[in-house]
Amino acid sequence: MDLTRVESHRFAVDRGGLALRPGEHLLAGGTWLFSAPQPEITGLVDLTALGWAPWEVPPDGGLRLAATCTVAEVQQAPWPSAGLARQCADALLMSFKVQSAATVGGNLCLALPAGAMISLAAAFDGEVVIWTPDGGERRTPVTEFVRGPELVDLLPGEVVRAVDLPAAALARPTALRRASLTTHGRTGALVIGRAEPGAVVLTVTGSVPRPVVVALPAGSPESAVREAVAAAGAGVGWYADPHGAPDWRAAQTARLAVEVCTELAGGAL
Ligand SMILES: Cc1cc2nc3c(=O)[nH]c(=O)nc-3n(C[C@H](O)[C@H](O)[C@H](O)COP(=O)(O)OP(=O)(O)OC[C@H]3O[C@@H](n4cnc5c(N)ncnc54)[C@H](O)[C@@H]3O)c2cc1C
């Protein structure tokens, strides 16, 4: 789509270049920004020339994904086990062209319920690293950063720099299940389970307006899994849009959660 009011496009090459002038807006991969009218935007500040490494392994382990890391690059990062990253990338149902442009930061900041980079980062206890306009930095858990569809914890002038995933969470076994109304449709419900010693941590996205985390004792019976998921979903409200009605999403989420817990328990609850 042509953004008919845009009069300027500049690349930010350092932190100073991220200061926005009136009418300017941050541009990452542009896969969403160029897909809808943006009448209030008169200038674009492109993040893709900042030269951030797509991923880094910090000295204390874990994994840092740069905000400008593309969905395609996410799958090449040095994950202890690459399966979950690939499944989340596939959950976005993007063509390879879109995957090569769409970024982790764009997915987080768009904050759609079907944002599978949000699912991935939340499932591994990710923390969003935010550059503040005074030259500082603050950090916030992904689960608190995303507040609802197209609503995030970002103040004017702030920029998402990266998402940090801790080594301890990355090392744990995981399982993912996803439901969609149609074979190639957008995610209606997505559940990721992470096995911790004595516990299972479920991250629910797609069916709720923002990520919800449910921790259960390992080996919880099916009824307890269903009950906990139902209560967590009801707490934030089941999401409704053309990709699924709330009651369908609630039922799918419960089914997926049971499947995830069963897989992590080795086949039986
Ligand atoms: C075919 C197709 C399928 C799609 N499927 C899905 C899907 O299943 N789920 C889903 O969630 N989305 C989907 N999208 C929407 C969108 O493409 C993705 O969410 C994508 O990850 C957005 O990333 P981007 O880099 O293109 O962001 P952009 O379009 O460049 O930016 C999106 C927003 O984020 C802001 N932003 C970007 N980076 C930063 C940063 N570092 N700091 C602060 N603000 C920033 C921008 O200012 C803008 O407001 C789809 C799009 C297409 C074209």
CSV table of C-alpha atoms and ligand atoms in Angstrom, one decimal:
chain,number,residue,atom,x,y,z
A,1,MET,CA,0.0,0.0,0.0
A,2,ASP,CA,1.2,3.5,-0.7
A,3,LEU,CA,1.4,5.7,2.4
A,4,THR,CA,0.3,8.8,0.6
A,5,ARG,CA,1.2,11.3,3.3
A,6,VAL,CA,4.8,10.1,3.8
A,7,GLU,CA,7.2,12.8,2.7
A,8,SER,CA,10.5,11.5,4.2
A,9,HIS,CA,12.3,8.2,4.8
A,10,ARG,CA,15.6,8.1,6.7
A,11,PHE,CA,17.7,5.4,8.1
A,12,ALA,CA,18.7,5.5,11.7
A,13,VAL,CA,22.3,4.4,11.9
A,14,ASP,CA,22.9,5.1,15.6
A,15,ARG,CA,21.0,5.8,18.7
A,16,GLY,CA,20.8,9.5,18.1
A,17,GLY,CA,19.0,8.9,14.8
A,18,LEU,CA,16.1,7.2,16.7
A,19,ALA,CA,14.8,10.6,18.0
A,20,LEU,CA,11.6,11.1,16.2
A,21,ARG,CA,10.5,14.4,14.7
A,22,PRO,CA,6.8,15.3,14.5
A,23,GLY,CA,4.9,13.0,12.2
A,24,GLU,CA,7.8,10.4,12.1
A,25,HIS,CA,7.2,6.8,12.9
A,26,LEU,CA,9.5,3.8,13.3
A,27,LEU,CA,9.7,1.4,10.4
A,28,ALA,CA,11.1,-2.2,10.8
A,29,GLY,CA,10.2,-4.8,8.2
A,30,GLY,CA,7.2,-2.8,7.1
A,31,THR,CA,5.0,-5.9,6.6
A,32,TRP,CA,2.3,-4.4,8.8
A,33,LEU,CA,3.1,-0.7,8.4
A,34,PHE,CA,2.7,-0.9,4.6
A,35,SER,CA,-0.5,-3.0,4.8
A,36,ALA,CA,-2.9,-0.4,6.2
A,37,PRO,CA,-3.5,3.3,5.7
A,38,GLN,CA,-1.4,5.4,8.1
A,39,PRO,CA,-2.8,8.9,7.7
A,40,GLU,CA,-1.0,10.3,10.7
A,41,ILE,CA,2.5,9.3,9.5
A,42,THR,CA,4.5,11.8,7.4
A,43,GLY,CA,7.9,10.4,7.9
A,44,LEU,CA,9.5,7.0,8.4
A,45,VAL,CA,12.6,6.2,10.4
A,46,ASP,CA,14.0,2.9,9.2
A,47,LEU,CA,15.6,0.6,11.9
A,48,THR,CA,17.2,-1.8,9.5
A,49,ALA,CA,20.5,0.0,9.1
A,50,LEU,CA,21.3,0.1,12.8
A,51,GLY,CA,23.6,-2.9,12.3
A,52,TRP,CA,22.4,-4.9,15.3
A,53,ALA,CA,23.5,-8.5,15.2
A,54,PRO,CA,20.3,-10.6,14.7
A,55,TRP,CA,21.1,-12.6,17.8
A,56,GLU,CA,23.9,-12.7,20.4
A,57,VAL,CA,24.7,-15.2,23.2
A,58,PRO,CA,25.4,-13.2,26.3
A,59,PRO,CA,28.4,-14.1,28.6
A,60,ASP,CA,26.0,-15.7,31.1
A,61,GLY,CA,24.3,-17.8,28.4
A,62,GLY,CA,20.8,-17.5,27.1
A,63,LEU,CA,20.0,-15.8,23.9
A,64,ARG,CA,19.4,-12.2,22.8
A,65,LEU,CA,17.2,-11.6,19.7
A,66,ALA,CA,17.6,-8.1,18.3
A,67,ALA,CA,14.4,-6.2,17.6
A,68,THR,CA,15.5,-6.2,14.0
A,69,CYS,CA,16.1,-9.9,13.8
A,70,THR,CA,13.7,-11.2,11.1
A,71,VAL,CA,11.4,-14.2,11.5
A,72,ALA,CA,13.6,-16.1,9.0
A,73,GLU,CA,16.8,-15.3,11.1
A,74,VAL,CA,15.1,-16.4,14.3
A,75,GLN,CA,15.1,-19.9,13.0
A,76,GLN,CA,18.8,-19.8,12.4
A,77,ALA,CA,19.7,-18.6,15.9
A,78,PRO,CA,21.7,-21.0,18.2
A,79,TRP,CA,18.8,-22.5,20.1
A,80,PRO,CA,19.5,-25.4,22.5
A,81,SER,CA,16.6,-27.0,20.5
A,82,ALA,CA,15.4,-25.3,17.4
A,83,GLY,CA,12.0,-27.0,17.2
A,84,LEU,CA,10.0,-24.4,19.1
A,85,ALA,CA,11.4,-21.4,17.1
A,86,ARG,CA,10.6,-23.2,13.8
A,87,GLN,CA,7.0,-24.0,15.0
A,88,CYS,CA,6.4,-20.4,16.1
A,89,ALA,CA,7.7,-19.1,12.8
A,90,ASP,CA,5.4,-21.5,10.9
A,91,ALA,CA,2.5,-20.4,13.1
A,92,LEU,CA,2.8,-17.0,11.5
A,93,LEU,CA,1.9,-18.5,8.1
A,94,MET,CA,4.0,-16.0,6.2
A,95,SER,CA,5.4,-16.5,2.8
A,96,PHE,CA,9.2,-16.7,2.8
A,97,LYS,CA,9.3,-13.1,1.4
A,98,VAL,CA,7.4,-11.8,4.5
A,99,GLN,CA,9.4,-14.0,6.9
A,100,SER,CA,12.6,-12.4,5.5
A,101,ALA,CA,11.3,-8.9,6.3
A,102,ALA,CA,9.1,-9.2,9.4
A,103,THR,CA,11.0,-8.6,12.6
A,104,VAL,CA,10.8,-9.7,16.2
A,105,GLY,CA,10.5,-6.1,17.3
A,106,GLY,CA,7.6,-5.4,14.9
A,107,ASN,CA,5.8,-8.5,16.0
A,108,LEU,CA,6.1,-7.6,19.7
A,109,CYS,CA,5.1,-4.0,19.1
A,110,LEU,CA,2.2,-4.9,16.9
A,111,ALA,CA,1.0,-7.1,19.8
A,112,LEU,CA,-1.6,-9.1,17.9
A,113,PRO,CA,-2.9,-12.1,19.8
A,114,ALA,CA,-1.6,-14.3,16.9
A,115,GLY,CA,1.9,-12.8,17.3
A,116,ALA,CA,4.0,-16.0,17.5
A,117,MET,CA,7.2,-14.2,18.3
A,118,ILE,CA,5.4,-13.0,21.4
A,119,SER,CA,4.4,-16.6,22.1
A,120,LEU,CA,8.0,-17.8,21.6
A,121,ALA,CA,9.5,-15.1,23.8
A,122,ALA,CA,6.9,-15.4,26.5
A,123,ALA,CA,7.2,-19.2,26.7
A,124,PHE,CA,10.9,-18.8,27.5
A,125,ASP,CA,10.4,-16.0,30.1
A,126,GLY,CA,11.7,-13.4,27.7
A,127,GLU,CA,12.4,-9.8,28.8
A,128,VAL,CA,12.0,-6.9,26.5
A,129,VAL,CA,15.0,-4.5,26.4
A,130,ILE,CA,13.7,-1.0,25.8
A,131,TRP,CA,15.9,2.0,25.0
A,132,THR,CA,14.5,5.2,26.6
A,133,PRO,CA,14.8,8.6,25.0
A,134,ASP,CA,17.2,9.9,27.8
A,135,GLY,CA,19.8,7.4,26.7
A,136,GLY,CA,18.9,4.8,29.3
A,137,GLU,CA,17.5,1.3,29.1
A,138,ARG,CA,14.7,-0.5,30.9
A,139,ARG,CA,13.5,-4.1,30.9
A,140,THR,CA,10.1,-5.6,31.2
A,141,PRO,CA,8.8,-9.2,30.9
A,142,VAL,CA,7.2,-9.9,27.5
A,143,THR,CA,4.0,-10.9,29.4
A,144,GLU,CA,3.8,-7.4,30.8
A,145,PHE,CA,5.0,-5.6,27.7
A,146,VAL,CA,2.1,-6.8,25.6
A,147,ARG,CA,-1.1,-5.4,27.2
A,148,GLY,CA,-3.6,-6.1,24.4
A,149,PRO,CA,-4.0,-6.0,20.7
A,150,GLU,CA,-1.9,-3.2,19.3
A,151,LEU,CA,-1.3,-2.1,22.9
A,152,VAL,CA,2.2,-2.3,24.5
A,153,ASP,CA,4.1,-0.8,27.4
A,154,LEU,CA,6.1,1.7,25.3
A,155,LEU,CA,6.2,5.4,26.0
A,156,PRO,CA,6.7,8.1,23.3
A,157,GLY,CA,10.3,8.0,22.1
A,158,GLU,CA,11.1,4.5,23.4
A,159,VAL,CA,12.4,1.8,21.1
A,160,VAL,CA,12.6,-1.9,21.5
A,161,ARG,CA,16.2,-2.9,21.3
A,162,ALA,CA,16.0,-6.7,21.9
A,163,VAL,CA,14.4,-9.5,23.7
A,164,ASP,CA,16.5,-11.5,26.1
A,165,LEU,CA,15.8,-15.2,26.8
A,166,PRO,CA,17.3,-16.7,29.9
A,167,ALA,CA,19.5,-19.9,29.6
A,168,ALA,CA,17.6,-21.8,32.3
A,169,ALA,CA,14.3,-21.5,30.4
A,170,LEU,CA,15.9,-22.3,27.0
A,171,ALA,CA,17.3,-25.6,28.4
A,172,ARG,CA,13.9,-27.0,29.4
A,173,PRO,CA,11.8,-29.4,27.2
A,174,THR,CA,8.8,-27.7,25.5
A,175,ALA,CA,5.7,-28.7,23.5
A,176,LEU,CA,3.5,-26.6,21.3
A,177,ARG,CA,0.0,-27.0,20.0
A,178,ARG,CA,-1.9,-24.6,17.7
A,179,ALA,CA,-5.5,-24.3,16.5
A,180,SER,CA,-6.9,-22.4,13.5
A,181,LEU,CA,-10.4,-22.3,12.0
A,182,THR,CA,-8.9,-23.3,8.6
A,183,THR,CA,-5.9,-25.3,7.5
A,184,HIS,CA,-4.0,-22.2,6.5
A,185,GLY,CA,-5.7,-19.8,8.7
A,186,ARG,CA,-4.4,-17.4,11.3
A,187,THR,CA,-3.8,-18.7,14.8
A,188,GLY,CA,-7.0,-18.9,16.9
A,189,ALA,CA,-5.3,-20.5,20.0
A,190,LEU,CA,-1.7,-21.5,20.7
A,191,VAL,CA,-0.4,-23.2,23.8
A,192,ILE,CA,3.3,-23.7,24.6
A,193,GLY,CA,4.3,-25.9,27.6
A,194,ARG,CA,7.6,-25.8,29.3
A,195,ALA,CA,8.6,-28.6,31.7
A,196,GLU,CA,10.2,-27.4,34.9
A,197,PRO,CA,11.3,-29.7,37.7
A,198,GLY,CA,8.0,-30.6,39.4
A,199,ALA,CA,5.9,-28.2,37.3
A,200,VAL,CA,4.6,-27.4,33.8
A,201,VAL,CA,4.5,-23.7,32.7
A,202,LEU,CA,1.8,-23.1,30.0
A,203,THR,CA,1.9,-20.0,27.9
A,204,VAL,CA,-1.4,-19.2,26.2
A,205,THR,CA,-1.6,-16.8,23.2
A,206,GLY,CA,-3.9,-16.5,20.2
A,207,SER,CA,-7.1,-17.1,22.1
A,208,VAL,CA,-6.6,-14.3,24.6
A,209,PRO,CA,-5.9,-10.5,24.2
A,210,ARG,CA,-2.4,-10.8,25.8
A,211,PRO,CA,-0.2,-13.7,26.8
A,212,VAL,CA,-1.3,-15.6,29.8
A,213,VAL,CA,1.0,-17.9,31.8
A,214,VAL,CA,-0.4,-20.8,33.9
A,215,ALA,CA,1.9,-22.8,36.2
A,216,LEU,CA,0.7,-26.3,37.2
A,217,PRO,CA,2.2,-29.0,39.3
A,218,ALA,CA,3.7,-31.7,37.1
A,219,GLY,CA,1.3,-34.6,36.6
A,220,SER,CA,-1.8,-32.6,37.2
A,221,PRO,CA,-4.9,-34.5,36.1
A,222,GLU,CA,-6.8,-33.4,32.9
A,223,SER,CA,-9.6,-31.8,35.0
A,224,ALA,CA,-7.1,-29.6,36.8
A,225,VAL,CA,-5.4,-28.5,33.5
A,226,ARG,CA,-8.8,-27.6,32.0
A,227,GLU,CA,-9.9,-25.8,35.2
A,228,ALA,CA,-6.7,-23.7,35.4
A,229,VAL,CA,-6.8,-22.8,31.8
A,230,ALA,CA,-10.5,-21.9,31.9
A,231,ALA,CA,-9.9,-19.6,34.9
A,232,ALA,CA,-6.8,-17.9,33.4
A,233,GLY,CA,-8.7,-17.3,30.1
A,234,ALA,CA,-11.8,-16.0,31.8
A,235,GLY,CA,-9.5,-13.7,33.9
A,236,VAL,CA,-8.4,-11.7,30.8
A,237,GLY,CA,-11.5,-12.5,28.6
A,238,TRP,CA,-11.4,-14.9,25.6
A,239,TYR,CA,-10.6,-13.0,22.4
A,240,ALA,CA,-13.1,-12.6,19.6
A,241,ASP,CA,-12.4,-11.7,16.0
A,242,PRO,CA,-13.0,-13.3,12.6
A,243,HIS,CA,-10.4,-16.0,13.4
A,244,GLY,CA,-12.5,-17.5,16.2
A,245,ALA,CA,-15.4,-17.0,18.6
A,246,PRO,CA,-14.6,-16.8,22.3
A,247,ASP,CA,-16.3,-20.1,23.2
A,248,TRP,CA,-14.5,-21.9,20.4
A,249,ARG,CA,-11.2,-20.4,21.5
A,250,ALA,CA,-11.8,-21.4,25.1
A,251,ALA,CA,-12.6,-25.0,24.1
A,252,GLN,CA,-9.6,-25.2,21.8
A,253,THR,CA,-7.2,-23.8,24.4
A,254,ALA,CA,-8.3,-26.3,27.0
A,255,ARG,CA,-7.8,-29.2,24.5
A,256,LEU,CA,-4.4,-27.9,23.4
A,257,ALA,CA,-3.3,-27.5,27.0
A,258,VAL,CA,-4.2,-31.1,27.8
A,259,GLU,CA,-2.3,-32.3,24.7
A,260,VAL,CA,0.7,-30.2,25.7
A,261,CYS,CA,0.7,-31.5,29.3
A,262,THR,CA,0.3,-35.1,28.0
A,263,GLU,CA,3.2,-34.8,25.7
A,264,LEU,CA,5.5,-33.3,28.4
A,265,ALA,CA,4.4,-36.0,30.8
A,266,GLY,CA,5.6,-38.6,28.3
A,267,GLY,CA,2.2,-39.7,27.0
A,268,ALA,CA,-0.3,-39.9,29.9
A,269,LEU,CA,-1.8,-37.6,32.4
B,1,LIG,C1,1.1,-12.5,4.9
B,1,LIG,C2,1.1,-11.9,6.3
B,1,LIG,C3,0.8,-12.7,7.4
B,1,LIG,C4,0.9,-12.2,8.7
B,1,LIG,N1,0.6,-13.0,9.7
B,1,LIG,C5,0.7,-12.6,11.0
B,1,LIG,C6,0.3,-13.4,12.1
B,1,LIG,O1,0.0,-14.6,11.9
B,1,LIG,N2,0.5,-12.9,13.4
B,1,LIG,C7,0.9,-11.6,13.6
B,1,LIG,O2,1.0,-11.2,14.7
B,1,LIG,N3,1.2,-10.8,12.6
B,1,LIG,C8,1.0,-11.2,11.3
B,1,LIG,N4,1.3,-10.4,10.3
B,1,LIG,C9,1.5,-8.9,10.6
B,1,LIG,C10,3.0,-8.5,10.7
B,1,LIG,O3,3.6,-8.7,9.4
B,1,LIG,C11,3.8,-9.2,11.7
B,1,LIG,O4,3.3,-8.9,13.0
B,1,LIG,C12,5.3,-8.7,11.7
B,1,LIG,O5,6.1,-9.4,12.6
B,1,LIG,C13,5.5,-7.2,11.9
B,1,LIG,O6,6.9,-6.9,11.9
B,1,LIG,P1,7.5,-5.8,11.0
B,1,LIG,O7,9.0,-5.8,11.2
B,1,LIG,O8,7.1,-6.0,9.5
B,1,LIG,O9,6.8,-4.5,11.6
B,1,LIG,P2,6.4,-3.1,10.9
B,1,LIG,O10,5.3,-3.3,10.0
B,1,LIG,O11,7.6,-2.4,10.4
B,1,LIG,O12,6.0,-2.3,12.3
B,1,LIG,C14,4.9,-2.7,13.0
B,1,LIG,C15,4.8,-1.7,14.2
B,1,LIG,O13,5.8,-1.9,15.2
B,1,LIG,C16,6.5,-0.7,15.4
B,1,LIG,N5,7.9,-1.2,15.6
B,1,LIG,C17,8.6,-2.0,14.9
B,1,LIG,N6,9.8,-2.2,15.4
B,1,LIG,C18,9.9,-1.5,16.6
B,1,LIG,C19,10.9,-1.3,17.6
B,1,LIG,N7,12.1,-1.9,17.5
B,1,LIG,N8,10.6,-0.5,18.6
B,1,LIG,C20,9.4,0.2,18.7
B,1,LIG,N9,8.4,0.0,17.7
B,1,LIG,C21,8.7,-0.8,16.7
B,1,LIG,C22,6.4,0.1,14.1
B,1,LIG,O14,6.5,1.4,14.4
B,1,LIG,C23,4.9,-0.3,13.8
B,1,LIG,O15,4.0,0.5,14.5
B,1,LIG,C24,1.2,-10.8,8.9
B,1,LIG,C25,1.6,-10.0,7.9
B,1,LIG,C26,1.5,-10.5,6.6
B,1,LIG,C27,1.8,-9.6,5.4
